[in-house]
Amino acid sequence: MTTPWKHRYAQRMERMGSSAIRELLKLTERPGLISFAGGLPAPELFPVKQFDEASRRVLAEHGSKALQYSTTEGYLPLRQYIVDKMAGYGIHASVENILITSGSQQGLDIIGKILINPGDKILTEKPTYLGALQAWNAYQADYVTVPTDDEGLCLDSLEDALCAGPKFMYVLPNFHNPGGFTLARERREALVRIADHYGCPIIEDDPYGELRFEGEHIPPLVVLDAQKLNGENHHFERGNVIYMSTFSKTLAPGLRLAWVVAPRGVIQRCVMAKQGMDLHTSSINQMIAYEVVKDGFLKEHVRLIRRVYRERRDVMLAAMERHFPPGVSWTRPQGGLFLWVRLPEGMDAAKVLERAIAQNVAFVPGVVFHPHGDGRNTMRLNFSNAQPEQIELGIARIGVALAQEMEQELAFA
Amino acid sequence: MTTPWKHRYAQRMERMGSSAIRELLKLTERPGLISFAGGLPAPELFPVKQFDEASRRVLAEHGSKALQYSTTEGYLPLRQYIVDKMAGYGIHASVENILITSGSQQGLDIIGKILINPGDKILTEKPTYLGALQAWNAYQADYVTVPTDDEGLCLDSLEDALCAGPKFMYVLPNFHNPGGFTLARERREALVRIADHYGCPIIEDDPYGELRFEGEHIPPLVVLDAQKLNGENHHFERGNVIYMSTFSKTLAPGLRLAWVVAPRGVIQRCVMAKQGMDLHTSSINQMIAYEVVKDGFLKEHVRLIRRVYRERRDVMLAAMERHFPPGVSWTRPQGGLFLWVRLPEGMDAAKVLERAIAQNVAFVPGVVFHPHGDGRNTMRLNFSNAQPEQIELGIARIGVALAQEMEQELAFA
């Protein structure tokens, strides 16, 4: 069937095509399949009762306001709540530094819109978050990548990458998606210093920071950056870091509620961009979320999430020890939702995925998290969205798929 | 205070700057001021009780699903509802032709993303919807404009504009924002034919179509386009029109729920773009909206909205007859939310606004709806968001501001 639309699409669409792996991942929605592929929170932990009570209160007390248009910046009491929350992290911002976004994905899109010219280079970790690549491919960004190890981004490769003149660098310091690793404190301090020296701004994406199961909290880059300015925290406005976080992993992703913290001038640009993107984030969702969190509910709730996810991580790690063949290694995340697996050099995780799907289990091949298509021998496993018995069973099956694929490789070697 | 960000913004931001009028309009948020400036629905008509019942049911029966991530395309039952709703308009689409967006503003942003290359010309009516310009300025669009009269876009200037080779044309056929006029049936038929002849696709934005107070329904462009293909409606997939509508004016804007109807291939591109923009529209809002509308609630509710808005329009028209000085003319909309006022040539509506604000009443100067900054002698008045007595009072005050400004002009003449 002919269509008059084919030749009309903008050039940027060439960077946003569908992929073979995306087609493969569609199969993971098959009922009965155990999926470690998504990045979904455990739905059984969603505070449904609190949402029910909160929405009744919001509709009874502020029904008209909740259903009406509202400001692009976001619901003021929620922004004030975030200011207080950020202060607990050591980020001394005011409401003018906070923009509510329709999920962190919109934060990434806004950042692309205000900062990226076509052909601009963006410095990312390798691997990096797929959603950032999806957002920024639309702005025709190019990428320079820096390798990572179990302590995050490798500093010895950083300066080479900075010499390529990237527009900004994008870093996920805590419980990396997909890598599972956490950027070590000394590396954070050095990173902030080097970024400043090269005049390269940092986008710090921190969706999982509150979900630490073990080990000590490490200050975010935005805090280290502000301290660097004069040893105190008062120079946020002159800072070099845009910080992002979200309610998706602590409260519920179905609301699409996240936030950006940045110097005022940056927020003003973000607001202009967002106005043309969706006018504002759902009024009622912002008001309900505020009603749920305002009296400290999250503090207790996050403890529950941590406990459950930690157990699932432990079950997954133990099962991997038992079922994965020699030559396969993996990260041991101190928090978050994801594990990262490295297969022997030359093995193709996409082929393992085909075998795994035949056994009703799925994961994401790591290649999709690599801007230049390398990392074919890596894979990402999510441990937050499956019950412990399912994790045990699924990992055993992936173990079989791995063994089969290795045997095949040996047969052809 | 120096900031390291100033020289970092993308070139496209130059097209998205703040304006003097935007600053002026900030004053319209002053308490006690009568505002005809916004485009807000009457909040006293929001079906708060229905939302309360619907959200209780959704949370009780599908709480986990409502709070979880969901698909980019949108909630399937809501898309099916929209298919049925569209069929009532004569648009024979299937769910694959429907994308749920986070408000119509996001629909405009998506269209910009998939279609506009920097420097592309977009054909718009003059005046046109400000939100479309805000969305597309970010893609560095240029504009060719076609004048309008009380029957909408003037066909005799259309072909000249099409010779400039626009990427697409953007048309609001019903109860135009800001113009208030409705595109006549013969013009719609000719427009569809001419657009096809020139190979120029049409973006049909129809947020107010259901809010007709009087006169006969006129088929949307998308229907006339499909009929043109073979006299029937079955060739939607080969059609030349992307149709957009929204729940913001019939249900509630605070939800941020709208939709795009287009050939499958176009929807697939829209989905790819939206995935990088906000992953998906709020799951819970889609499910609650479906719960409110699924048994036919809107049909009755829209009758109520029509009755109330019609009365307000009538009050405004009658007050204008009484209070506006000679030489001022205006449209008489058959539906929607807006009236359009033309002042004598040479008068500046921004100056009238300054005087109006001093008297605690506001409107939007028409210049902001003109891509090339003309139309300084025009103004937009919203009649949906104020009570009849407020409308009477506000129009009398604008009448005084108009008389003052005319006197001043004469004094300097």
CSV table of N, CA and C in Angstrom, one decimal, chain A residues 1-2 4-5 8-13 16 22 39-41 43 46 48 51-52 56 59 64 66-69 102 105-106 109 112-117 134-135 138-139 167 199 201 237-242 248-249 252-254 256 263 265-266 269 272-273 275-280 282-285, chain B residues 1-2 4-5 8-13 16 22 39-41 43 46 48 51-52 56 59 64 66-69 102 105-106 109 112-117 134-135 138-139 167 199 201 237-242 248-249 252-254 256 263 265-266 269 272-273 275-280 282-285:
chain,number,residue,atom,x,y,z
A,1,MET,N,0.8,-1.2,0.0
A,1,MET,CA,0.0,0.0,0.0
A,1,MET,C,0.9,1.2,0.0
A,2,THR,N,0.7,2.1,-0.9
A,2,THR,CA,1.5,3.4,-1.0
A,2,THR,C,1.0,4.3,0.1
A,4,PRO,N,1.5,8.6,1.3
A,4,PRO,CA,2.2,9.8,0.9
A,4,PRO,C,3.2,10.3,2.0
A,5,TRP,N,3.3,9.6,3.1
A,5,TRP,CA,4.1,10.1,4.2
A,5,TRP,C,5.6,9.7,4.2
A,8,ARG,N,8.4,12.2,3.9
A,8,ARG,CA,8.2,13.4,4.6
A,8,ARG,C,8.9,13.5,5.9
A,9,TYR,N,9.4,12.4,6.5
A,9,TYR,CA,9.9,12.4,7.8
A,9,TYR,C,11.2,13.3,8.0
A,10,ALA,N,11.3,13.9,9.1
A,10,ALA,CA,12.5,14.7,9.3
A,10,ALA,C,13.8,13.8,9.4
A,11,GLN,N,14.9,14.4,9.1
A,11,GLN,CA,16.2,13.7,9.1
A,11,GLN,C,16.5,13.0,10.4
A,12,ARG,N,16.1,13.7,11.5
A,12,ARG,CA,16.4,13.1,12.8
A,12,ARG,C,15.8,11.8,13.0
A,13,MET,N,14.7,11.4,12.3
A,13,MET,CA,14.0,10.1,12.4
A,13,MET,C,15.0,9.0,12.0
A,16,MET,N,16.4,7.2,14.8
A,16,MET,CA,15.4,6.7,15.8
A,16,MET,C,14.7,5.4,15.4
A,22,ARG,N,14.8,-4.8,19.6
A,22,ARG,CA,13.5,-4.3,20.0
A,22,ARG,C,12.4,-5.3,19.6
A,39,GLY,N,12.5,-2.6,33.4
A,39,GLY,CA,13.1,-2.0,34.5
A,39,GLY,C,12.0,-1.6,35.5
A,40,LEU,N,11.0,-2.5,35.7
A,40,LEU,CA,9.8,-2.2,36.4
A,40,LEU,C,10.0,-2.4,37.9
A,41,PRO,N,9.4,-1.5,38.7
A,41,PRO,CA,9.4,-1.7,40.1
A,41,PRO,C,8.4,-2.8,40.5
A,43,PRO,N,5.3,-4.2,41.6
A,43,PRO,CA,4.0,-3.5,41.7
A,43,PRO,C,3.3,-3.9,43.0
A,46,PHE,N,3.4,-1.0,45.5
A,46,PHE,CA,2.8,0.3,45.3
A,46,PHE,C,1.8,0.6,46.4
A,48,VAL,N,-1.1,1.5,47.2
A,48,VAL,CA,-2.4,1.8,46.6
A,48,VAL,C,-3.4,2.4,47.6
A,51,PHE,N,-2.7,6.0,47.9
A,51,PHE,CA,-3.1,6.8,46.7
A,51,PHE,C,-4.6,7.0,46.8
A,52,ASP,N,-5.3,6.0,47.2
A,52,ASP,CA,-6.8,6.1,47.3
A,52,ASP,C,-7.2,7.2,48.2
A,56,ARG,N,-8.9,10.9,47.2
A,56,ARG,CA,-10.2,11.3,47.7
A,56,ARG,C,-10.0,12.7,48.4
A,59,LEU,N,-9.5,15.5,45.6
A,59,LEU,CA,-10.7,15.8,44.9
A,59,LEU,C,-11.7,16.5,45.8
A,64,SER,N,-11.5,21.3,41.7
A,64,SER,CA,-11.4,22.1,40.5
A,64,SER,C,-10.0,22.4,40.2
A,66,ALA,N,-7.3,20.6,40.9
A,66,ALA,CA,-6.6,19.4,40.5
A,66,ALA,C,-6.9,19.1,39.0
A,67,LEU,N,-8.1,19.4,38.5
A,67,LEU,CA,-8.5,19.1,37.2
A,67,LEU,C,-8.2,20.2,36.2
A,68,GLN,N,-7.8,21.4,36.6
A,68,GLN,CA,-7.6,22.5,35.8
A,68,GLN,C,-6.1,22.5,35.2
A,69,TYR,N,-5.9,23.4,34.2
A,69,TYR,CA,-4.5,23.7,33.8
A,69,TYR,C,-3.7,24.2,35.0
A,102,SER,N,7.4,15.3,33.4
A,102,SER,CA,6.6,14.2,33.2
A,102,SER,C,7.4,12.9,33.1
A,105,GLN,N,12.3,10.8,31.8
A,105,GLN,CA,12.5,10.7,30.4
A,105,GLN,C,12.2,12.1,29.8
A,106,GLN,N,11.2,12.8,30.3
A,106,GLN,CA,11.0,14.2,29.8
A,106,GLN,C,12.1,15.1,30.2
A,109,ASP,N,14.7,14.7,27.6
A,109,ASP,CA,14.3,15.3,26.4
A,109,ASP,C,14.4,16.8,26.5
A,112,GLY,N,18.1,17.7,26.2
A,112,GLY,CA,18.4,17.6,24.7
A,112,GLY,C,18.0,18.9,24.0
A,113,LYS,N,16.8,19.3,24.3
A,113,LYS,CA,16.2,20.4,23.6
A,113,LYS,C,16.9,21.7,23.8
A,114,ILE,N,17.3,21.9,25.1
A,114,ILE,CA,17.9,23.2,25.4
A,114,ILE,C,19.4,23.2,25.1
A,115,LEU,N,20.1,22.1,25.0
A,115,LEU,CA,21.5,22.0,25.0
A,115,LEU,C,22.1,21.5,23.6
A,116,ILE,N,21.4,20.6,23.0
A,116,ILE,CA,22.1,19.9,21.9
A,116,ILE,C,21.8,20.5,20.5
A,117,ASN,N,22.9,20.9,19.8
A,117,ASN,CA,22.8,21.2,18.4
A,117,ASN,C,23.2,19.9,17.6
A,134,GLN,N,17.8,7.4,23.4
A,134,GLN,CA,16.6,7.6,22.6
A,134,GLN,C,16.2,9.0,22.6
A,135,ALA,N,16.3,9.7,23.8
A,135,ALA,CA,16.0,11.1,23.8
A,135,ALA,C,16.9,12.0,22.9
A,138,ALA,N,17.3,12.0,18.9
A,138,ALA,CA,16.3,12.9,18.2
A,138,ALA,C,16.9,14.2,18.0
A,139,TYR,N,17.9,14.6,18.7
A,139,TYR,CA,18.6,15.9,18.5
A,139,TYR,C,19.9,15.7,17.7
A,167,LYS,N,29.6,18.4,24.5
A,167,LYS,CA,28.7,19.5,25.0
A,167,LYS,C,28.4,19.3,26.5
A,199,GLY,N,35.6,22.7,31.4
A,199,GLY,CA,34.4,23.5,31.1
A,199,GLY,C,33.3,22.6,30.6
A,201,PRO,N,29.9,20.7,31.3
A,201,PRO,CA,28.8,20.5,32.3
A,201,PRO,C,28.5,19.0,32.5
A,237,GLU,N,24.0,28.3,42.3
A,237,GLU,CA,23.7,29.1,41.0
A,237,GLU,C,24.8,29.1,40.0
A,238,ARG,N,26.0,29.0,40.5
A,238,ARG,CA,27.2,29.0,39.6
A,238,ARG,C,27.6,27.6,39.2
A,239,GLY,N,26.9,26.6,39.6
A,239,GLY,CA,27.3,25.2,39.5
A,239,GLY,C,27.3,24.7,38.1
A,240,ASN,N,27.9,23.6,38.0
A,240,ASN,CA,28.2,23.0,36.7
A,240,ASN,C,27.4,21.7,36.4
A,241,VAL,N,26.5,21.4,37.3
A,241,VAL,CA,25.8,20.2,37.3
A,241,VAL,C,24.2,20.4,37.2
A,242,ILE,N,23.6,19.6,36.3
A,242,ILE,CA,22.1,19.5,36.4
A,242,ILE,C,21.8,18.1,37.0
A,248,SER,N,9.4,7.7,40.3
A,248,SER,CA,9.0,6.5,39.6
A,248,SER,C,9.5,5.2,40.4
A,249,LYS,N,10.7,5.3,41.0
A,249,LYS,CA,11.2,4.1,41.7
A,249,LYS,C,10.9,4.0,43.2
A,252,ALA,N,5.7,5.6,42.4
A,252,ALA,CA,5.0,4.8,41.3
A,252,ALA,C,5.3,5.5,40.0
A,253,PRO,N,5.7,4.7,39.0
A,253,PRO,CA,6.0,5.2,37.7
A,253,PRO,C,4.8,5.6,36.9
A,254,GLY,N,3.6,5.0,37.2
A,254,GLY,CA,2.4,5.3,36.4
A,254,GLY,C,2.0,6.8,36.5
A,256,ARG,N,4.1,9.4,36.2
A,256,ARG,CA,5.0,10.2,35.4
A,256,ARG,C,5.4,11.5,36.2
A,263,PRO,N,20.7,25.4,38.2
A,263,PRO,CA,20.7,26.9,38.4
A,263,PRO,C,19.5,27.5,37.8
A,265,GLY,N,18.8,30.0,35.8
A,265,GLY,CA,18.8,30.4,34.4
A,265,GLY,C,18.5,29.1,33.6
A,266,VAL,N,19.1,28.0,34.0
A,266,VAL,CA,18.9,26.7,33.3
A,266,VAL,C,17.4,26.3,33.4
A,269,ARG,N,15.2,28.2,31.1
A,269,ARG,CA,15.2,27.6,29.7
A,269,ARG,C,14.4,26.3,29.6
A,272,MET,N,10.7,27.2,29.4
A,272,MET,CA,10.4,27.6,28.1
A,272,MET,C,10.2,26.4,27.2
A,273,ALA,N,11.2,25.4,27.3
A,273,ALA,CA,11.1,24.2,26.4
A,273,ALA,C,9.9,23.4,26.8
A,275,GLN,N,7.1,24.2,28.1
A,275,GLN,CA,5.9,24.8,27.7
A,275,GLN,C,5.4,24.4,26.3
A,276,GLY,N,6.4,24.3,25.4
A,276,GLY,CA,6.1,23.8,24.1
A,276,GLY,C,6.0,22.3,23.9
A,277,MET,N,6.3,21.6,25.0
A,277,MET,CA,6.3,20.1,24.9
A,277,MET,C,5.0,19.5,25.5
A,278,ASP,N,4.5,20.0,26.6
A,278,ASP,CA,3.3,19.4,27.2
A,278,ASP,C,2.6,20.4,28.1
A,279,LEU,N,2.9,21.7,28.0
A,279,LEU,CA,2.4,22.8,28.8
A,279,LEU,C,2.7,22.6,30.3
A,280,HIS,N,2.3,21.5,30.9
A,280,HIS,CA,2.7,21.2,32.3
A,280,HIS,C,2.4,19.7,32.5
A,282,SER,N,0.7,16.7,34.7
A,282,SER,CA,-0.7,16.5,35.2
A,282,SER,C,-0.8,17.2,36.6
A,283,SER,N,-1.8,18.1,36.7
A,283,SER,CA,-2.0,18.8,37.9
A,283,SER,C,-2.4,17.8,39.0
A,284,ILE,N,-3.4,17.0,38.7
A,284,ILE,CA,-3.9,16.1,39.7
A,284,ILE,C,-2.9,15.1,40.2
A,285,ASN,N,-2.0,14.6,39.3
A,285,ASN,CA,-1.0,13.7,39.8
A,285,ASN,C,0.0,14.3,40.7
B,1,MET,N,26.1,37.9,38.7
B,1,MET,CA,26.6,36.6,39.0
B,1,MET,C,27.0,35.9,37.7
B,2,THR,N,28.2,35.4,37.5
B,2,THR,CA,28.5,34.7,36.3
B,2,THR,C,27.9,33.3,36.4
B,4,PRO,N,28.2,29.5,34.2
B,4,PRO,CA,28.9,28.8,33.1
B,4,PRO,C,27.9,28.3,32.0
B,5,TRP,N,26.6,28.6,32.1
B,5,TRP,CA,25.6,28.0,31.2
B,5,TRP,C,25.3,28.8,30.0
B,8,ARG,N,26.1,27.9,26.4
B,8,ARG,CA,25.9,26.5,26.1
B,8,ARG,C,24.6,26.1,25.4
B,9,TYR,N,23.6,27.0,25.4
B,9,TYR,CA,22.3,26.7,24.9
B,9,TYR,C,22.3,26.4,23.4
B,10,ALA,N,21.4,25.5,23.0
B,10,ALA,CA,21.3,25.1,21.6
B,10,ALA,C,20.8,26.3,20.8
B,11,GLN,N,21.1,26.3,19.5
B,11,GLN,CA,20.7,27.4,18.7
B,11,GLN,C,19.2,27.6,18.7
B,12,ARG,N,18.5,26.4,18.7
B,12,ARG,CA,17.0,26.5,18.7
B,12,ARG,C,16.4,27.4,19.8
B,13,MET,N,17.2,27.5,20.9
B,13,MET,CA,16.6,28.3,22.0
B,13,MET,C,16.5,29.8,21.6
B,16,MET,N,13.0,30.7,21.0
B,16,MET,CA,12.0,30.4,22.1
B,16,MET,C,12.1,31.4,23.2
B,22,ARG,N,4.5,38.3,27.2
B,22,ARG,CA,4.5,37.3,28.2
B,22,ARG,C,4.7,37.9,29.6
B,39,GLY,N,-7.1,30.3,28.4
B,39,GLY,CA,-8.0,29.5,27.6
B,39,GLY,C,-8.5,28.4,28.5
B,40,LEU,N,-8.9,28.7,29.7
B,40,LEU,CA,-9.3,27.7,30.7
B,40,LEU,C,-10.7,27.4,30.6
B,41,PRO,N,-11.1,26.1,30.7
B,41,PRO,CA,-12.5,25.7,30.8
B,41,PRO,C,-13.0,26.2,32.1
B,43,PRO,N,-14.1,25.8,35.6
B,43,PRO,CA,-13.7,24.7,36.5
B,43,PRO,C,-15.0,24.2,37.3
B,46,PHE,N,-16.3,20.9,36.0
B,46,PHE,CA,-15.5,19.6,36.1
B,46,PHE,C,-16.3,18.6,36.8
B,48,VAL,N,-16.2,16.4,39.2
B,48,VAL,CA,-15.3,16.0,40.3
B,48,VAL,C,-15.9,14.7,40.9
B,51,PHE,N,-14.9,11.7,38.8
B,51,PHE,CA,-13.5,11.4,39.0
B,51,PHE,C,-13.3,10.7,40.3
B,52,ASP,N,-13.9,11.1,41.3
B,52,ASP,CA,-13.7,10.5,42.6
B,52,ASP,C,-14.2,9.0,42.6
B,56,ARG,N,-11.6,5.7,42.7
B,56,ARG,CA,-11.7,4.6,43.7
B,56,ARG,C,-11.8,3.2,43.0
B,59,LEU,N,-8.4,2.2,41.4
B,59,LEU,CA,-7.4,1.8,42.4
B,59,LEU,C,-7.8,0.5,43.0
B,64,SER,N,-2.4,-1.8,40.9
B,64,SER,CA,-1.0,-2.1,40.5
B,64,SER,C,-0.8,-1.7,39.1
B,66,ALA,N,-2.5,0.5,37.4
B,66,ALA,CA,-2.7,2.0,37.2
B,66,ALA,C,-1.4,2.7,37.6
B,67,LEU,N,-0.6,2.2,38.6
B,67,LEU,CA,0.5,2.9,39.1
B,67,LEU,C,1.8,2.4,38.4
B,68,GLN,N,1.8,1.4,37.5
B,68,GLN,CA,3.0,0.8,36.9
B,68,GLN,C,3.2,1.6,35.5
B,69,TYR,N,4.4,1.4,35.0
B,69,TYR,CA,4.7,1.8,33.6
B,69,TYR,C,3.7,1.1,32.7
B,102,SER,N,0.2,13.3,25.9
B,102,SER,CA,0.1,14.0,27.2
B,102,SER,C,-0.4,15.4,26.9
B,105,GLN,N,-0.7,19.6,23.3
B,105,GLN,CA,0.6,20.2,23.1
B,105,GLN,C,1.6,19.2,22.8
B,106,GLN,N,1.6,18.0,23.5
B,106,GLN,CA,2.6,17.0,23.1
B,106,GLN,C,2.4,16.5,21.7
B,109,ASP,N,4.2,18.8,19.6
B,109,ASP,CA,5.6,18.6,19.7
B,109,ASP,C,6.1,17.3,18.9
B,112,GLY,N,6.1,18.0,15.3
B,112,GLY,CA,7.4,18.8,15.0
B,112,GLY,C,8.6,17.8,14.9
B,113,LYS,N,8.6,16.9,15.8
B,113,LYS,CA,9.8,16.1,15.9
B,113,LYS,C,9.9,15.1,14.7
B,114,ILE,N,8.8,14.6,14.3
B,114,ILE,CA,8.9,13.6,13.2
B,114,ILE,C,8.9,14.2,11.8
B,115,LEU,N,8.4,15.5,11.7
B,115,LEU,CA,8.3,16.1,10.4
B,115,LEU,C,9.2,17.3,10.1
B,116,ILE,N,9.6,18.1,11.1
B,116,ILE,CA,10.2,19.3,10.7
B,116,ILE,C,11.8,19.3,10.7
B,117,ASN,N,12.4,19.6,9.6
B,117,ASN,CA,13.8,19.9,9.6
B,117,ASN,C,14.0,21.4,9.7
B,134,GLN,N,4.9,27.7,19.5
B,134,GLN,CA,5.9,27.4,20.6
B,134,GLN,C,6.5,26.0,20.4
B,135,ALA,N,5.7,25.1,20.0
B,135,ALA,CA,6.2,23.7,19.8
B,135,ALA,C,7.2,23.7,18.6
B,138,ALA,N,10.9,25.4,18.3
B,138,ALA,CA,12.0,24.6,18.8
B,138,ALA,C,12.6,23.7,17.7
B,139,TYR,N,11.9,23.5,16.6
B,139,TYR,CA,12.4,22.7,15.5
B,139,TYR,C,12.9,23.7,14.4
B,167,LYS,N,6.2,22.2,4.4
B,167,LYS,CA,6.3,20.8,4.8
B,167,LYS,C,4.9,20.3,5.1
B,199,GLY,N,0.5,18.1,-2.9
B,199,GLY,CA,1.2,17.1,-2.1
B,199,GLY,C,1.6,17.7,-0.7
B,201,PRO,N,0.7,17.8,3.2
B,201,PRO,CA,-0.2,17.2,4.2
B,201,PRO,C,-0.8,18.2,5.1
B,237,GLU,N,-5.7,4.8,5.5
B,237,GLU,CA,-4.2,4.6,5.6
B,237,GLU,C,-3.5,5.4,4.5
B,238,ARG,N,-4.1,5.7,3.4
B,238,ARG,CA,-3.4,6.5,2.4
B,238,ARG,C,-3.7,8.0,2.5
B,239,GLY,N,-4.3,8.4,3.6
B,239,GLY,CA,-4.8,9.7,3.8
B,239,GLY,C,-3.7,10.7,3.9
B,240,ASN,N,-4.1,12.0,3.8
B,240,ASN,CA,-3.2,13.1,3.8
B,240,ASN,C,-3.3,14.0,5.0
B,241,VAL,N,-4.1,13.5,6.0
B,241,VAL,CA,-4.4,14.3,7.2
B,241,VAL,C,-4.0,13.6,8.5
B,242,ILE,N,-3.4,14.4,9.4
B,242,ILE,CA,-3.2,13.9,10.8
B,242,ILE,C,-4.2,14.7,11.6
B,248,SER,N,-9.2,17.7,27.1
B,248,SER,CA,-9.0,18.9,27.9
B,248,SER,C,-10.2,19.8,28.0
B,249,LYS,N,-10.9,19.9,26.9
B,249,LYS,CA,-12.1,20.9,26.9
B,249,LYS,C,-13.4,20.2,27.2
B,252,ALA,N,-11.4,17.4,31.4
B,252,ALA,CA,-10.5,18.2,32.3
B,252,ALA,C,-9.1,18.2,31.7
B,253,PRO,N,-8.6,19.5,31.7
B,253,PRO,CA,-7.2,19.6,31.2
B,253,PRO,C,-6.1,19.1,32.2
B,254,GLY,N,-6.4,19.1,33.5
B,254,GLY,CA,-5.4,18.7,34.5
B,254,GLY,C,-4.9,17.3,34.3
B,256,ARG,N,-4.0,16.0,31.4
B,256,ARG,CA,-3.1,16.0,30.2
B,256,ARG,C,-3.4,14.7,29.4
B,263,PRO,N,-2.5,7.7,9.8
B,263,PRO,CA,-2.2,6.4,9.2
B,263,PRO,C,-1.2,5.7,10.1
B,265,GLY,N,1.6,4.1,9.7
B,265,GLY,CA,3.0,4.4,9.5
B,265,GLY,C,3.4,5.6,10.3
B,266,VAL,N,2.5,6.6,10.2
B,266,VAL,CA,2.7,7.9,10.9
B,266,VAL,C,2.7,7.7,12.4
B,269,ARG,N,5.9,6.2,13.8
B,269,ARG,CA,6.9,7.2,14.0
B,269,ARG,C,6.6,8.0,15.2
B,272,MET,N,7.7,6.1,18.3
B,272,MET,CA,9.1,6.1,18.5
B,272,MET,C,9.6,7.4,19.1
B,273,ALA,N,9.0,8.5,18.6
B,273,ALA,CA,9.3,9.9,19.1
B,273,ALA,C,8.9,10.0,20.5
B,275,GLN,N,8.3,7.8,22.8
B,275,GLN,CA,9.1,7.0,23.7
B,275,GLN,C,10.3,7.7,24.2
B,276,GLY,N,11.0,8.5,23.4
B,276,GLY,CA,12.1,9.3,23.9
B,276,GLY,C,11.7,10.6,24.6
B,277,MET,N,10.4,10.9,24.6
B,277,MET,CA,9.9,12.2,25.1
B,277,MET,C,9.4,12.0,26.5
B,278,ASP,N,8.6,11.0,26.8
B,278,ASP,CA,8.1,10.8,28.2
B,278,ASP,C,7.7,9.3,28.4
B,279,LEU,N,8.2,8.4,27.6
B,279,LEU,CA,7.9,7.0,27.7
B,279,LEU,C,6.5,6.7,27.4
B,280,HIS,N,5.6,7.3,28.2
B,280,HIS,CA,4.1,7.1,28.0
B,280,HIS,C,3.4,8.1,28.8
B,282,SER,N,0.6,9.2,31.6
B,282,SER,CA,0.2,8.6,32.9
B,282,SER,C,-0.8,7.5,32.8
B,283,SER,N,-0.4,6.3,33.3
B,283,SER,CA,-1.3,5.1,33.2
B,283,SER,C,-2.6,5.4,34.0
B,284,ILE,N,-2.4,5.9,35.2
B,284,ILE,CA,-3.6,6.1,36.1
B,284,ILE,C,-4.6,7.1,35.5
B,285,ASN,N,-4.1,8.2,34.9
B,285,ASN,CA,-5.0,9.1,34.3
B,285,ASN,C,-5.8,8.6,33.1
